[in-house]
Amino acid sequence: MVLDHLVIQKLNLSGKCTRGPSFSSMHLSYLSSSVELGCSSIRCIAVANFCSAEDDVTFWSRMIKPEAIALKYEAIVPRAARNIKSYSEVNPPENFNKRKKKGAESRERLSKCRKGDSGYSLPVIEGATAQVRGLSYGNLPKRDATHFIRAVKKFGIESRISLIAVDVSGIVEAAPSEAQIELYDALIDGCREADRGEKVDPKGRLLDFFGVPVRADEVLSRVEELQLLAKRVSQYEDPFSLFRALAYLKPATWSKGCGLNQKDDARLLLGAHCHGFGNWEKIRLDEKLGFTKKIAPVELRHHETFLPRAPQLKDRASQLLEMVR
């Protein structure tokens, strides 16, 4: 080991680096005699020996614990690399199957509700004095129930059930006429029953109509007004030219700018009878009524026109309908 160190590193006998001639036989003779005598110059050369019977893998695994390697890996490897999943698995994870099954069940429940499954139950409306939840043809989804209530308040008369069904569309329009009439009767009878009950809500008695709260008195009043209006209109052979309002109603402040008069009030009622209360665009476009230039088109906003729009027309028509009773 000493010879190897002196020859390779070009050290002199004192252990210092030298630029002189290479190691010679004279140096070898000196070293041999010095070893026999235990010379101190040999002991001053400190040479480290790293020779070991262990291979590199065994040595480093003994020096560095596996736990430390794992922690170091988590710290330096990017998150995306740590989250790599294998897609070669034959069977998906159990949690994935549970989520997939739960999603399919929720879609199935929604489909049953939309189809009117009799097993679907809606939460009870607090304060309702009557309830309509079932029909011989099945249940009614809340969205269609809401549209049906609005359509009944537009046309009001049972004989116009076909117009009501078209306005609602959906499953109501697709249902047979017997089912449509049954639904109409259920709403009116339910409102009458609710109106006879105890008044819990200060705003009026409520009907629970397939989960939709209905002001019973509002529906009954509107239906009665539209029925009386239809009875009056039917008395004239040519209602567009002969029909008039029963009493004079003070003109609204906005009516002066558009030229609406008492005849226009009668035609507004006639339009509500023919096209439905609230279908103002259809009323405007009916040339027989003469509102083309007196009612604002539906696409115009309040600051874009001085003509009456839906809110003003609704208030005026409601006041005129109250005079019919």
GROMACS .gro file of C-alpha atoms in nm, residues 148-165 180-188 219-231 272-277:
model
   46
  148PHE     CA    1 -10.059   2.490  -1.557
  149ILE     CA    2 -10.158   2.734  -1.282
  150ARG     CA    3 -10.041   3.029  -1.493
  151ALA     CA    4 -10.230   2.901  -1.796
  152VAL     CA    5 -10.553   2.861  -1.599
  153LYS     CA    6 -10.519   3.222  -1.478
  154LYS     CA    7 -10.478   3.326  -1.844
  155PHE     CA    8 -10.782   3.151  -1.995
  156GLY     CA    9 -10.990   3.047  -1.695
  157ILE     CA   10 -11.267   2.851  -1.870
  158GLU     CA   11 -11.284   2.473  -1.877
  159SER     CA   12 -11.414   2.481  -2.235
  160ARG     CA   13 -11.078   2.635  -2.335
  161ILE     CA   14 -10.876   2.351  -2.188
  162SER     CA   15 -10.711   2.289  -2.526
  163LEU     CA   16 -10.563   2.641  -2.522
  164ILE     CA   17 -10.452   2.589  -2.163
  165ALA     CA   18 -10.277   2.262  -2.254
  180GLN     CA   19 -10.652   1.766  -1.885
  181ILE     CA   20 -11.007   1.827  -1.764
  182GLU     CA   21 -10.942   1.620  -1.452
  183LEU     CA   22 -10.637   1.832  -1.378
  184TYR     CA   23 -10.836   2.152  -1.426
  185ASP     CA   24 -11.113   2.031  -1.195
  186ALA     CA   25 -10.857   1.922  -0.935
  187LEU     CA   26 -10.707   2.272  -0.928
  188ILE     CA   27 -11.043   2.451  -0.899
  219VAL     CA   28 -10.714   3.172  -0.881
  220LEU     CA   29 -11.085   3.160  -0.800
  221SER     CA   30 -11.128   3.535  -0.856
  222ARG     CA   31 -10.943   3.532  -1.189
  223VAL     CA   32 -11.135   3.228  -1.314
  224GLU     CA   33 -11.466   3.387  -1.216
  225GLU     CA   34 -11.376   3.715  -1.390
  226LEU     CA   35 -11.271   3.541  -1.712
  227GLN     CA   36 -11.586   3.328  -1.710
  228LEU     CA   37 -11.808   3.636  -1.674
  229LEU     CA   38 -11.611   3.811  -1.946
  230ALA     CA   39 -11.659   3.514  -2.181
  231LYS     CA   40 -12.032   3.517  -2.108
  272ALA     CA   41 -10.746   3.899  -2.292
  273HIS     CA   42 -11.047   3.681  -2.375
  274CYS     CA   43 -10.923   3.579  -2.721
  275HIS     CA   44 -10.550   3.540  -2.659
  276GLY     CA   45 -10.525   3.491  -2.283
  277PHE     CA   46 -10.465   3.732  -1.998
   0.00000   0.00000   0.00000
